[in-house]
mmCIF file of C-alpha atoms in Angstrom:
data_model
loop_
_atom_site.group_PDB
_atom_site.id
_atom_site.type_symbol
_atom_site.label_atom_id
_atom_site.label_comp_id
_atom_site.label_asym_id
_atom_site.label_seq_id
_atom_site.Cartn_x
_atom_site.Cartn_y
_atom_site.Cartn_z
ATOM 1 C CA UNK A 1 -16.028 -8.313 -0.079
ATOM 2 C CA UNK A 2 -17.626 -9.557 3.276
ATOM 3 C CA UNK A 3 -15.636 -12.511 5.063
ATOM 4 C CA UNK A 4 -16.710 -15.593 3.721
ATOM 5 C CA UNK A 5 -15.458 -19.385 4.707
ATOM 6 C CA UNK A 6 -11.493 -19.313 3.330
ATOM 7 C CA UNK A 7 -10.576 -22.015 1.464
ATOM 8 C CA UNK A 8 -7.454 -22.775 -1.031
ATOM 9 C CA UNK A 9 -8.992 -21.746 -3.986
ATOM 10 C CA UNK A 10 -10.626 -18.660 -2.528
ATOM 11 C CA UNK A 11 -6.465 -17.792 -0.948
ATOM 12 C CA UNK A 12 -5.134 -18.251 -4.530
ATOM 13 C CA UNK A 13 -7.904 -15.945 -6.413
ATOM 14 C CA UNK A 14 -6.559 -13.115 -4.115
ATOM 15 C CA UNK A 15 -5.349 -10.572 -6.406
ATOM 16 C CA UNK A 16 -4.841 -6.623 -6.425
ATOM 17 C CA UNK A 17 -7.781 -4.755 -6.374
ATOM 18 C CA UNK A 18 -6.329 -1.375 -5.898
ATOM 19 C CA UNK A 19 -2.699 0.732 -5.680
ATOM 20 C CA UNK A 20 -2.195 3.553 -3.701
ATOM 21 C CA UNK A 21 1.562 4.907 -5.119
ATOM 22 C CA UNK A 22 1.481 8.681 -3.976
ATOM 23 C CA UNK A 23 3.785 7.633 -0.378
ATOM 24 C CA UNK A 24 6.725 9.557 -0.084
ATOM 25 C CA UNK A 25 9.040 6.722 1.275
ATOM 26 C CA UNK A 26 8.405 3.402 2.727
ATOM 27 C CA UNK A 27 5.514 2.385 4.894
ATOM 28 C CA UNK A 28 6.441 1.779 8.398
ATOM 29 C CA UNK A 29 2.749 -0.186 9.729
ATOM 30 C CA UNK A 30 -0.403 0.033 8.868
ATOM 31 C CA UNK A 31 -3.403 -1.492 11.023
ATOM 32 C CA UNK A 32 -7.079 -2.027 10.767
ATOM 33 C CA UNK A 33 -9.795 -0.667 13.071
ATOM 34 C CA UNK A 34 -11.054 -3.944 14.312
ATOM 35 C CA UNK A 35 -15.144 -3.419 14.223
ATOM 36 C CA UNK A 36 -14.890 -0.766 11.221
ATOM 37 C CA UNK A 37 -14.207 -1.064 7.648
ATOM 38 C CA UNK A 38 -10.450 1.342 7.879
ATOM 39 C CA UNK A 39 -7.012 1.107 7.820
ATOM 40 C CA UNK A 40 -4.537 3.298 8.825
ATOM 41 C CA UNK A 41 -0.998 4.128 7.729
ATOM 42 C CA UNK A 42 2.501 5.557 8.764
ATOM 43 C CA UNK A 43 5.203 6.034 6.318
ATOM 44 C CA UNK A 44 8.363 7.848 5.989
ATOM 45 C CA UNK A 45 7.295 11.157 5.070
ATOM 46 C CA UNK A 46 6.071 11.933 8.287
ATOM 47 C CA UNK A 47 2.000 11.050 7.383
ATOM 48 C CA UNK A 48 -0.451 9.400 8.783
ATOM 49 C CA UNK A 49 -3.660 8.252 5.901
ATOM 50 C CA UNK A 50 -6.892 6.551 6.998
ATOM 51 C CA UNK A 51 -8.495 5.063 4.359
ATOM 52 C CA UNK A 52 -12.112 3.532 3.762
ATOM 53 C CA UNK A 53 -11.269 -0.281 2.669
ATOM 54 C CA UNK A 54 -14.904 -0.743 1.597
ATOM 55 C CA UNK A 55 -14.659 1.271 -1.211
ATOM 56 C CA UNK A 56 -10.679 1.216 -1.394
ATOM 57 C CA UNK A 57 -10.434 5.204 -1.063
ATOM 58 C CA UNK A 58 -7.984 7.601 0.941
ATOM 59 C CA UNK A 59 -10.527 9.522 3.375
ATOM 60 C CA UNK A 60 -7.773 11.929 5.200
ATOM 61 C CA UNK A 61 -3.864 13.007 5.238
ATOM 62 C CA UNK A 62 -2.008 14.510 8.581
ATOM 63 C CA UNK A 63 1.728 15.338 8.485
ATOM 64 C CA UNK A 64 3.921 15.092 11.727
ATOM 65 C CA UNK A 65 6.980 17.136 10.956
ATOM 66 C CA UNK A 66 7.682 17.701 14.593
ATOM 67 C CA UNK A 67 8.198 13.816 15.939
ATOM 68 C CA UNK A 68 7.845 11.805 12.443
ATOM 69 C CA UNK A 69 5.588 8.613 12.505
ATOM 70 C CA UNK A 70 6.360 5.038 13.071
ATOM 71 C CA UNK A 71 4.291 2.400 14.831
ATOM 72 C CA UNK A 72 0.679 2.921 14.858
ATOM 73 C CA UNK A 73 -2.764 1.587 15.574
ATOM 74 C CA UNK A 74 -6.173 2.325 16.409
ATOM 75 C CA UNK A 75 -7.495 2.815 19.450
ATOM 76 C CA UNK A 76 -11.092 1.863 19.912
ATOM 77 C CA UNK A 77 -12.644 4.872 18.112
ATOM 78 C CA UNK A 78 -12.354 5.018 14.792
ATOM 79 C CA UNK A 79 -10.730 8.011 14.351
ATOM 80 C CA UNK A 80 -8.940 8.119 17.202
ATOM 81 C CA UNK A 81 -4.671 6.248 16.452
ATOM 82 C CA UNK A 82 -1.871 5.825 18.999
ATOM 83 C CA UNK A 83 1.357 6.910 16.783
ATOM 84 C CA UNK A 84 5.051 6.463 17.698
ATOM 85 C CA UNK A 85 7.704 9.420 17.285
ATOM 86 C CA UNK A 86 10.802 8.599 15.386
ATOM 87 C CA UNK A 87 11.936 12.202 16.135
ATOM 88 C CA UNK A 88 13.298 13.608 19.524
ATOM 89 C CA UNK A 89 12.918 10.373 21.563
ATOM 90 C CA UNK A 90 15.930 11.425 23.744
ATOM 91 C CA UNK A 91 15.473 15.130 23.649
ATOM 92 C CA UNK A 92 11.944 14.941 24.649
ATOM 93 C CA UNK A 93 10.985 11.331 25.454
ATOM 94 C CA UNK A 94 7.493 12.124 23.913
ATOM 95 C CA UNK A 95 7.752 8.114 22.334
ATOM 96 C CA UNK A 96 4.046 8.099 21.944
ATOM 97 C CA UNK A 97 1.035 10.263 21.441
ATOM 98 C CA UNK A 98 -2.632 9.781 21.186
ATOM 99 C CA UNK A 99 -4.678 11.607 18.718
ATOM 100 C CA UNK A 100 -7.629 12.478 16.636
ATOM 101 C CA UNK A 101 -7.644 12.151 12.769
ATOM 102 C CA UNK A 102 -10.847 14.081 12.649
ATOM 103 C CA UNK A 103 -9.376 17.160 14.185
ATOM 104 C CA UNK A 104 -5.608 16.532 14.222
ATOM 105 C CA UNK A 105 -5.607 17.268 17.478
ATOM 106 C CA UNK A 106 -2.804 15.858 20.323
ATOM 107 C CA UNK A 107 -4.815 14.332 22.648
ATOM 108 C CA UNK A 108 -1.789 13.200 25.286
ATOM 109 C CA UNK A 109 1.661 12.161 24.915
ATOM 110 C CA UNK A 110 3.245 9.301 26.636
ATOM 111 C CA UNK A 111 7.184 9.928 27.539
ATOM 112 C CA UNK A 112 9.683 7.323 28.880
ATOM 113 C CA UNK A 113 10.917 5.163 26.120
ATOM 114 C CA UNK A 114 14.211 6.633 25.251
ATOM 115 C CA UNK A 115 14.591 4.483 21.783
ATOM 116 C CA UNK A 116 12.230 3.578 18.935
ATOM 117 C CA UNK A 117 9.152 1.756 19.403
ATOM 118 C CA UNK A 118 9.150 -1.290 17.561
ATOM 119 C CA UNK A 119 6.022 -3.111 19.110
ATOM 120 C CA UNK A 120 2.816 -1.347 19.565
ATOM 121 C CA UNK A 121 -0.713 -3.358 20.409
ATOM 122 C CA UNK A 122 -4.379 -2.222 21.957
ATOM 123 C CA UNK A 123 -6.135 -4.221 24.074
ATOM 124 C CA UNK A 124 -8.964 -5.515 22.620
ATOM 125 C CA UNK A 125 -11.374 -5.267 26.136
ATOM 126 C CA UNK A 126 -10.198 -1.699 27.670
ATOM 127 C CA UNK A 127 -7.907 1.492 27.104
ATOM 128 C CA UNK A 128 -4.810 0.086 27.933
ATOM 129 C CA UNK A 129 -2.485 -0.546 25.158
ATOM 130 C CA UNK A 130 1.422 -1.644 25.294
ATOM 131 C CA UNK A 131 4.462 -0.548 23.554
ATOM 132 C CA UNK A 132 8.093 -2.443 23.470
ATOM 133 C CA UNK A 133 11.367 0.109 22.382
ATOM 134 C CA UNK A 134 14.651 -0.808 21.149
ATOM 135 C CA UNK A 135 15.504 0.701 24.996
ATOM 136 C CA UNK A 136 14.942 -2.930 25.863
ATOM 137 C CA UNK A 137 11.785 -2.070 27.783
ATOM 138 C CA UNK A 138 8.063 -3.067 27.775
ATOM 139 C CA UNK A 139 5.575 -0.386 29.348
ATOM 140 C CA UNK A 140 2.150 -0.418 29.820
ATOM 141 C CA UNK A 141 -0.179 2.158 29.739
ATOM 142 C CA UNK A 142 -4.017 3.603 29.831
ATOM 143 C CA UNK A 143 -4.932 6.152 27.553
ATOM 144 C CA UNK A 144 -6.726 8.025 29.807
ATOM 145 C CA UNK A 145 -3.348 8.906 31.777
ATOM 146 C CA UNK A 146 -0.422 10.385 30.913
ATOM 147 C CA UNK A 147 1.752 8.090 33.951
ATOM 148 C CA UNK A 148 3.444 4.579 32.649
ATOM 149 C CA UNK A 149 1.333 1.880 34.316
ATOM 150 C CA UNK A 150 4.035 -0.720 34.150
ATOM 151 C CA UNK A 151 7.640 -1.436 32.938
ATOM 152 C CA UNK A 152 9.322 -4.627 32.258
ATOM 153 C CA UNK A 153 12.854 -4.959 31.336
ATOM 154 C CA UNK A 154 13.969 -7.625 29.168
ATOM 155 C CA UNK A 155 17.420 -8.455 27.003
ATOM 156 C CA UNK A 156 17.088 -7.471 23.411
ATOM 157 C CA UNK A 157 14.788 -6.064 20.771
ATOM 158 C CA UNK A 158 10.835 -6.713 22.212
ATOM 159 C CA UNK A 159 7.569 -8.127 20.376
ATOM 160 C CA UNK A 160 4.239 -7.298 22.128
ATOM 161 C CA UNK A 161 0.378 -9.121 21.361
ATOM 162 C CA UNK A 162 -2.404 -9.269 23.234
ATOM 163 C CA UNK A 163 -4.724 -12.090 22.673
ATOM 164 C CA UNK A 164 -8.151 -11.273 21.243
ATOM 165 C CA UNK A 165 -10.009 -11.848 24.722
ATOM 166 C CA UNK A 166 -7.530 -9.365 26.276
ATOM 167 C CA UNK A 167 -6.795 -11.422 29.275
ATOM 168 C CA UNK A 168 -3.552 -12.457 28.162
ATOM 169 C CA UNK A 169 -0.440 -10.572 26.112
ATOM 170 C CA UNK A 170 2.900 -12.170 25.277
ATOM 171 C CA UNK A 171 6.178 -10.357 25.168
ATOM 172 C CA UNK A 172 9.018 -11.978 22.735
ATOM 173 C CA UNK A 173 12.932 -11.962 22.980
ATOM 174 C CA UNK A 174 15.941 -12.888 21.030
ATOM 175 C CA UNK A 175 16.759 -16.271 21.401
ATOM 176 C CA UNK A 176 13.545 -17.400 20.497
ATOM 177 C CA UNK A 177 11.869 -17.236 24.500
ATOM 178 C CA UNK A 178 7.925 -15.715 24.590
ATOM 179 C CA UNK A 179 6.678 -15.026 27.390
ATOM 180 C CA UNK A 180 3.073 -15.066 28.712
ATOM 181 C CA UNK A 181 1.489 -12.480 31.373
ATOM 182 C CA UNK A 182 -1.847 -12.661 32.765
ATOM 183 C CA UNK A 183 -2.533 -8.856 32.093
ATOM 184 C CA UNK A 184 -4.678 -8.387 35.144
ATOM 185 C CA UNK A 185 -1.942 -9.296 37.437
ATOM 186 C CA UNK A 186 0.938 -8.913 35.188
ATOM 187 C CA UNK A 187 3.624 -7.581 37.740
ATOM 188 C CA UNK A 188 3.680 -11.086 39.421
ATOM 189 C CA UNK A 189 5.485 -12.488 36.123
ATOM 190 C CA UNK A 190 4.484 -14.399 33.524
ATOM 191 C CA UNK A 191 2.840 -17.367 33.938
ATOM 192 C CA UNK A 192 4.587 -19.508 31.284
ATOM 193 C CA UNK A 193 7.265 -19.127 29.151
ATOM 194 C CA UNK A 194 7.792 -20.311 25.620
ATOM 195 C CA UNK A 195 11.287 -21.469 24.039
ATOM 196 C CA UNK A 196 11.725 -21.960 20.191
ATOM 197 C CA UNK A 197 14.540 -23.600 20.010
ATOM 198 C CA UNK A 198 17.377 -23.739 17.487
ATOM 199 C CA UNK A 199 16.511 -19.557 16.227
ATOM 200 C CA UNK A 200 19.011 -16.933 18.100
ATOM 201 C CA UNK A 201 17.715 -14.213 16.067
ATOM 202 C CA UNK A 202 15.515 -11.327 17.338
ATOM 203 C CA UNK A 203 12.051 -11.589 17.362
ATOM 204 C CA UNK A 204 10.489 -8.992 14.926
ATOM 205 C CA UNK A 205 6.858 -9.413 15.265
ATOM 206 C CA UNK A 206 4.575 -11.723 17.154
ATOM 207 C CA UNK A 207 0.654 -12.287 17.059
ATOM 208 C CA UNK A 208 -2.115 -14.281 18.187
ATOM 209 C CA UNK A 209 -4.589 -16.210 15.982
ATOM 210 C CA UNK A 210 -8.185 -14.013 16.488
ATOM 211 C CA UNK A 211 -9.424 -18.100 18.122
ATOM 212 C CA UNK A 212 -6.810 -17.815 20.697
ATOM 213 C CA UNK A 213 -4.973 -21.100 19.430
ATOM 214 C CA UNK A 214 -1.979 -20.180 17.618
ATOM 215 C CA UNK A 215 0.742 -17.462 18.125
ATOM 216 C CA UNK A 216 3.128 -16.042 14.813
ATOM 217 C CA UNK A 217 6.744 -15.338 15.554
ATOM 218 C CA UNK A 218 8.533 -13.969 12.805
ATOM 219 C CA UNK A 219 12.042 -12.878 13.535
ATOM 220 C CA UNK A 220 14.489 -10.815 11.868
ATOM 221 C CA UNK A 221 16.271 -13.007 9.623
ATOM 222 C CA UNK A 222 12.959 -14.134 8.290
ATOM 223 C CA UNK A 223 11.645 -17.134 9.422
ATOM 224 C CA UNK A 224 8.152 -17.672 10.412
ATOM 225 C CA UNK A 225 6.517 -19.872 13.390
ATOM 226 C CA UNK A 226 3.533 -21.026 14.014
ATOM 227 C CA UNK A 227 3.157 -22.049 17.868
ATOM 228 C CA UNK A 228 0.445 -23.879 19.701
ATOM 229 C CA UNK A 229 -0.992 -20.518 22.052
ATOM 230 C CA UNK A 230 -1.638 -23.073 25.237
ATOM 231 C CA UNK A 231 1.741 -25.739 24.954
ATOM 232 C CA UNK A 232 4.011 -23.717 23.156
ATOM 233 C CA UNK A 233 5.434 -26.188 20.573
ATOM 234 C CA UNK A 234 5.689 -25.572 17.273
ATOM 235 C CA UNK A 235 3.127 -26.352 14.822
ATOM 236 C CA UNK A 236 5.148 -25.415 11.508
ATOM 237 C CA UNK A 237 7.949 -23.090 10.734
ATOM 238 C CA UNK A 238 8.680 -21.540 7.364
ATOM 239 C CA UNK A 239 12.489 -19.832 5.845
ATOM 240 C CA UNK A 240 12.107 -17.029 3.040
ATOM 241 C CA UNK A 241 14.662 -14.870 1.735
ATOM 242 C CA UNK A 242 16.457 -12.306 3.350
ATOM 243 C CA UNK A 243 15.165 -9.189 3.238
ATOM 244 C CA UNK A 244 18.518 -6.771 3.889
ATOM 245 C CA UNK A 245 16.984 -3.463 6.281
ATOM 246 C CA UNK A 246 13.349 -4.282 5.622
ATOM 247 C CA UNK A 247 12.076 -6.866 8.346
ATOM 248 C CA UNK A 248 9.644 -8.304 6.841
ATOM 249 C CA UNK A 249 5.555 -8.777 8.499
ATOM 250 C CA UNK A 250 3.517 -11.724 8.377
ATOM 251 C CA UNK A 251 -0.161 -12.336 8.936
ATOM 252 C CA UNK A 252 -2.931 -14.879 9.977
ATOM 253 C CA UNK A 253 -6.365 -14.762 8.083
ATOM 254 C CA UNK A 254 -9.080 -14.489 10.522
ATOM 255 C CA UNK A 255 -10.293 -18.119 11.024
ATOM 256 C CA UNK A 256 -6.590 -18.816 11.475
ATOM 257 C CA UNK A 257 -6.112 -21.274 9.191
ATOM 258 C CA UNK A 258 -3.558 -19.735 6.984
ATOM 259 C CA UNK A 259 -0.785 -17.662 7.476
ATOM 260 C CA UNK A 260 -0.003 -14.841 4.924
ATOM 261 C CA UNK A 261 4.305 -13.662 4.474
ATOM 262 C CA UNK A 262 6.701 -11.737 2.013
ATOM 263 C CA UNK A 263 9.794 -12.203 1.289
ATOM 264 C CA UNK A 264 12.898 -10.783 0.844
ATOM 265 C CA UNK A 265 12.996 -11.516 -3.032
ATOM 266 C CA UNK A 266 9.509 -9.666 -3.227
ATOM 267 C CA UNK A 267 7.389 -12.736 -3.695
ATOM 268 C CA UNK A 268 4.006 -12.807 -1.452
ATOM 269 C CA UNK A 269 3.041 -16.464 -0.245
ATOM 270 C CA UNK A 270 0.265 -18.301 1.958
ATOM 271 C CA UNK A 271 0.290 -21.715 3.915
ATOM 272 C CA UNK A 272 -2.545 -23.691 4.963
ATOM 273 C CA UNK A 273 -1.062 -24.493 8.819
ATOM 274 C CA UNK A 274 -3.846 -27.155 9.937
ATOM 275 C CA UNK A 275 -2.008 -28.849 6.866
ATOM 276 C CA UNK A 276 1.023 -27.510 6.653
ATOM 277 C CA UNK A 277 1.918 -26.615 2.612
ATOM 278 C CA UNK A 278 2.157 -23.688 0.711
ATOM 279 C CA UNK A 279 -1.311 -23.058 -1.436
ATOM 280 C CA UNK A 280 -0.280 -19.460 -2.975
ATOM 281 C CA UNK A 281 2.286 -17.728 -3.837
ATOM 282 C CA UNK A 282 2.264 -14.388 -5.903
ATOM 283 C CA UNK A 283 4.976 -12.039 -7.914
ATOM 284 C CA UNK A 284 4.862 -8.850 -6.546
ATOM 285 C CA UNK A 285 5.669 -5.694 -7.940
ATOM 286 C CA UNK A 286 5.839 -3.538 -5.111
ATOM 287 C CA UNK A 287 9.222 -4.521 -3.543
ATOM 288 C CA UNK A 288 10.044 -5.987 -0.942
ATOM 289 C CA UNK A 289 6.392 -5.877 1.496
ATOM 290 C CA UNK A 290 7.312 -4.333 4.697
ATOM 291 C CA UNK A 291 3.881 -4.498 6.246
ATOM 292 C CA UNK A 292 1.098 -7.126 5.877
ATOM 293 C CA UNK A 293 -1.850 -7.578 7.299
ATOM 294 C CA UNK A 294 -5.205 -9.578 6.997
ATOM 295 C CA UNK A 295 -8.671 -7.475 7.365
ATOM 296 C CA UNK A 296 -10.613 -8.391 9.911
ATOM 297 C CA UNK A 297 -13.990 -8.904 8.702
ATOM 298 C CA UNK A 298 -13.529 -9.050 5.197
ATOM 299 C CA UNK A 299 -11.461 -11.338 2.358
ATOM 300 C CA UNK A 300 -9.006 -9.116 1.817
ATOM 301 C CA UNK A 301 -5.539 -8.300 2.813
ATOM 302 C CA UNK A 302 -3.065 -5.244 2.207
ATOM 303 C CA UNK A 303 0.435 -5.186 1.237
ATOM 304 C CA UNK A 304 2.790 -2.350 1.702
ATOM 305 C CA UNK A 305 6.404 -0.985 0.703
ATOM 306 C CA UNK A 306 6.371 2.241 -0.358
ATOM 307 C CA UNK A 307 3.271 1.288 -2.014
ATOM 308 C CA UNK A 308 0.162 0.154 -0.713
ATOM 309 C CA UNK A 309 -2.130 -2.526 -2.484
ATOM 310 C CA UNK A 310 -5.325 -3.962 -1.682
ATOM 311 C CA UNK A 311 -5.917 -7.531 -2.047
ATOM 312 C CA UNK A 312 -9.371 -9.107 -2.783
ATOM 313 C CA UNK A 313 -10.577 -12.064 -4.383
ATOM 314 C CA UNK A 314 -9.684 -12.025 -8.290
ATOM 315 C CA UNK A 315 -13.090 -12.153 -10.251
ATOM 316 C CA UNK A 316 -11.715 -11.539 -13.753
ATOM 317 C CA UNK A 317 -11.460 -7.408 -13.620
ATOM 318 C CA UNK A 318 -7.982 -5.784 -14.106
ATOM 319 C CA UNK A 319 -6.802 -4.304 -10.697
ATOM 320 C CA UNK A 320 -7.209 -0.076 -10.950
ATOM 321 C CA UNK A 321 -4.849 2.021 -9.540
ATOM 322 C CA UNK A 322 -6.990 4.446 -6.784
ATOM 323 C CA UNK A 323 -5.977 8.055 -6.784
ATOM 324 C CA UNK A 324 -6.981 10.252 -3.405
ATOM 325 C CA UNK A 325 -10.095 11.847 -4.021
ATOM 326 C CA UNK A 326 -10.530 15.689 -5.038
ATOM 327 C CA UNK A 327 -12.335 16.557 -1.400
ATOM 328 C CA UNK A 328 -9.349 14.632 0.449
ATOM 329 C CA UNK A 329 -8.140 16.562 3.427
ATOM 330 C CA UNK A 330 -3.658 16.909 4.037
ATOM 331 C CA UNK A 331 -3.073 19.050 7.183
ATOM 332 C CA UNK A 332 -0.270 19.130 8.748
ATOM 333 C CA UNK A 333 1.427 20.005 12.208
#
């Protein structure tokens, strides 16, 4: 279903549409291509899946034995992904690779972070893309070159977002500090810093609304911030359950007027934040969701564990379970 004007009642009609159960562990990310209608996965058994969201089937499988897969998004062609290695990182510092889906072909690898990625974002404008590690490091890169473009060292686990414009990208910290770079003359500093006070815990995700006004901080011991994207201060906050070993992901809807989260006891819920309350909240029989995320263009969002559902607008059918198709292509490397 195309993006139409969100509302409360159209938030609380969301419902699954479809159930992908055939994962082989839990999903690590998934991420949307942001002009076409697919989504890709990573998940513990080493796979990567693209699927068509349109018509809520699996288009392709690849397995990555070699390096495992962990954090992952598209790049600006659609079936071209950035993937992070769980496998090797200090052996062969190979942390990153960019590749083709269509082929399953390596197009370059990206060494120097010597710890999992845990933050991985394209810029929306160009080829450059960013990646923050558990080494306590944010680099920059292009994919067109192997070379790290930039490195910034910071205290603790890192969260990395680039606004939708591309002209700006905040890093986040423990103890609650973001931090906002100018990304065309990043290497003088950032130009602002953030503090949100009163939360010690690390910062486990951060994003920016697609209108450039709001950021989402969500932080490992699951609670949820909305921030003002120019002042900083904090527009609402929200506290779920504790979710032990799965950090939990939230999302904004694209007109950014709610915010999308689970929760450690497996319950999904939305807030309106232009008037801060709680409009949905749904049982879940997936788990605990490890990844969330809001499509783009349409009214629909996905939920993952180590299943992955579809969400669309409830109009009275029974959600159907969507098994890969006959012609669907595994390879593996």
């Amino acid at each position: 279903m195309s993006l139409t004007e969100l509302d409360d009642g159209l938030v609380r009609r969301m419902a699954i549409g479809a159930v992908f159960s055939d994962f082989g562990g839990k999903i690590h990310s998934v991420g949307f291509h942001r002009t076409d209608d697919l989504l890709v996965t990573s998940s513990e058994d080493d796979s990567l899946r693209l699927f068509d969201i349109a018509n809520a089937k699996q288009l392709k499988i690849t397995y990555h034995k070699k390096h495992g897969t962990d954090r992952v998004c598209f790049t600006h062609h659609p079936s071209s992904l950035i993937c992070s290695s769980r496998y090797n990182l200090e052996s062969t510092g190979e942390s990153l690779r960019y590749l083709s889906m269509y082929d399953n072909r390596i197009l370059r690898y990206f060494k120097g972070h010597k710890d999992r990625v845990v933050s991985l974002c394209m810029s929306p404008i160009n080829d450059s893309f960013m990646s923050g590690s558990l080494d306590r490091s944010v680099r920059l890169w292009d994919l067109r070159v192997n070379a790290c473009q930039g490195i910034l060292h910071l205290r603790g686990r890192p969260a990395v977002a680039y606004d939708q414009q591309g002209l700006v990208f905040a890093i986040a910290m423990e103890g609650g500090a973001v931090k906002l770079f100018d990304s065309r003359c990043y290497d003088k500093g950032p130009f602002d810093t953030f503090l949100v006070g009163g939360d010690t815990a690390e910062v486990n995700d951060i994003k920016f609304s697609n209108d450039g006004k709001s950021m989402l901080l969500t932080t490992t011991n699951n609670n949820i911030y909305v921030l003002d994207a120019y002042r900083g201060e904090k527009k609402c906050g929200f506290s779920l359950e504790p979710s032990q070993g799965t950090p939990i992901e939230a999302t904004f809807t694209p007109d950014g007027k709610y915010v999308l989260s689970g929760s450690g006891d497996g319950t999904l819920h939305a807030w309106n934040i232009e008037n801060p309350s709680e409009v949905a909240r749904w049982e879940n029989n997936i788990g605990v969701v490890s990844c969330l995320k809001w499509a783009p263009r349409r009214a629909m969002f996905v939920a993952a564990s180590t299943v992955l559902t579809f969400w669309i607008p409830n109009d009275g059918e029974p959600p159907s379970p969507a098994d890969p198709p006959a012609d669907q292509q595994a390879l593996s490397q």
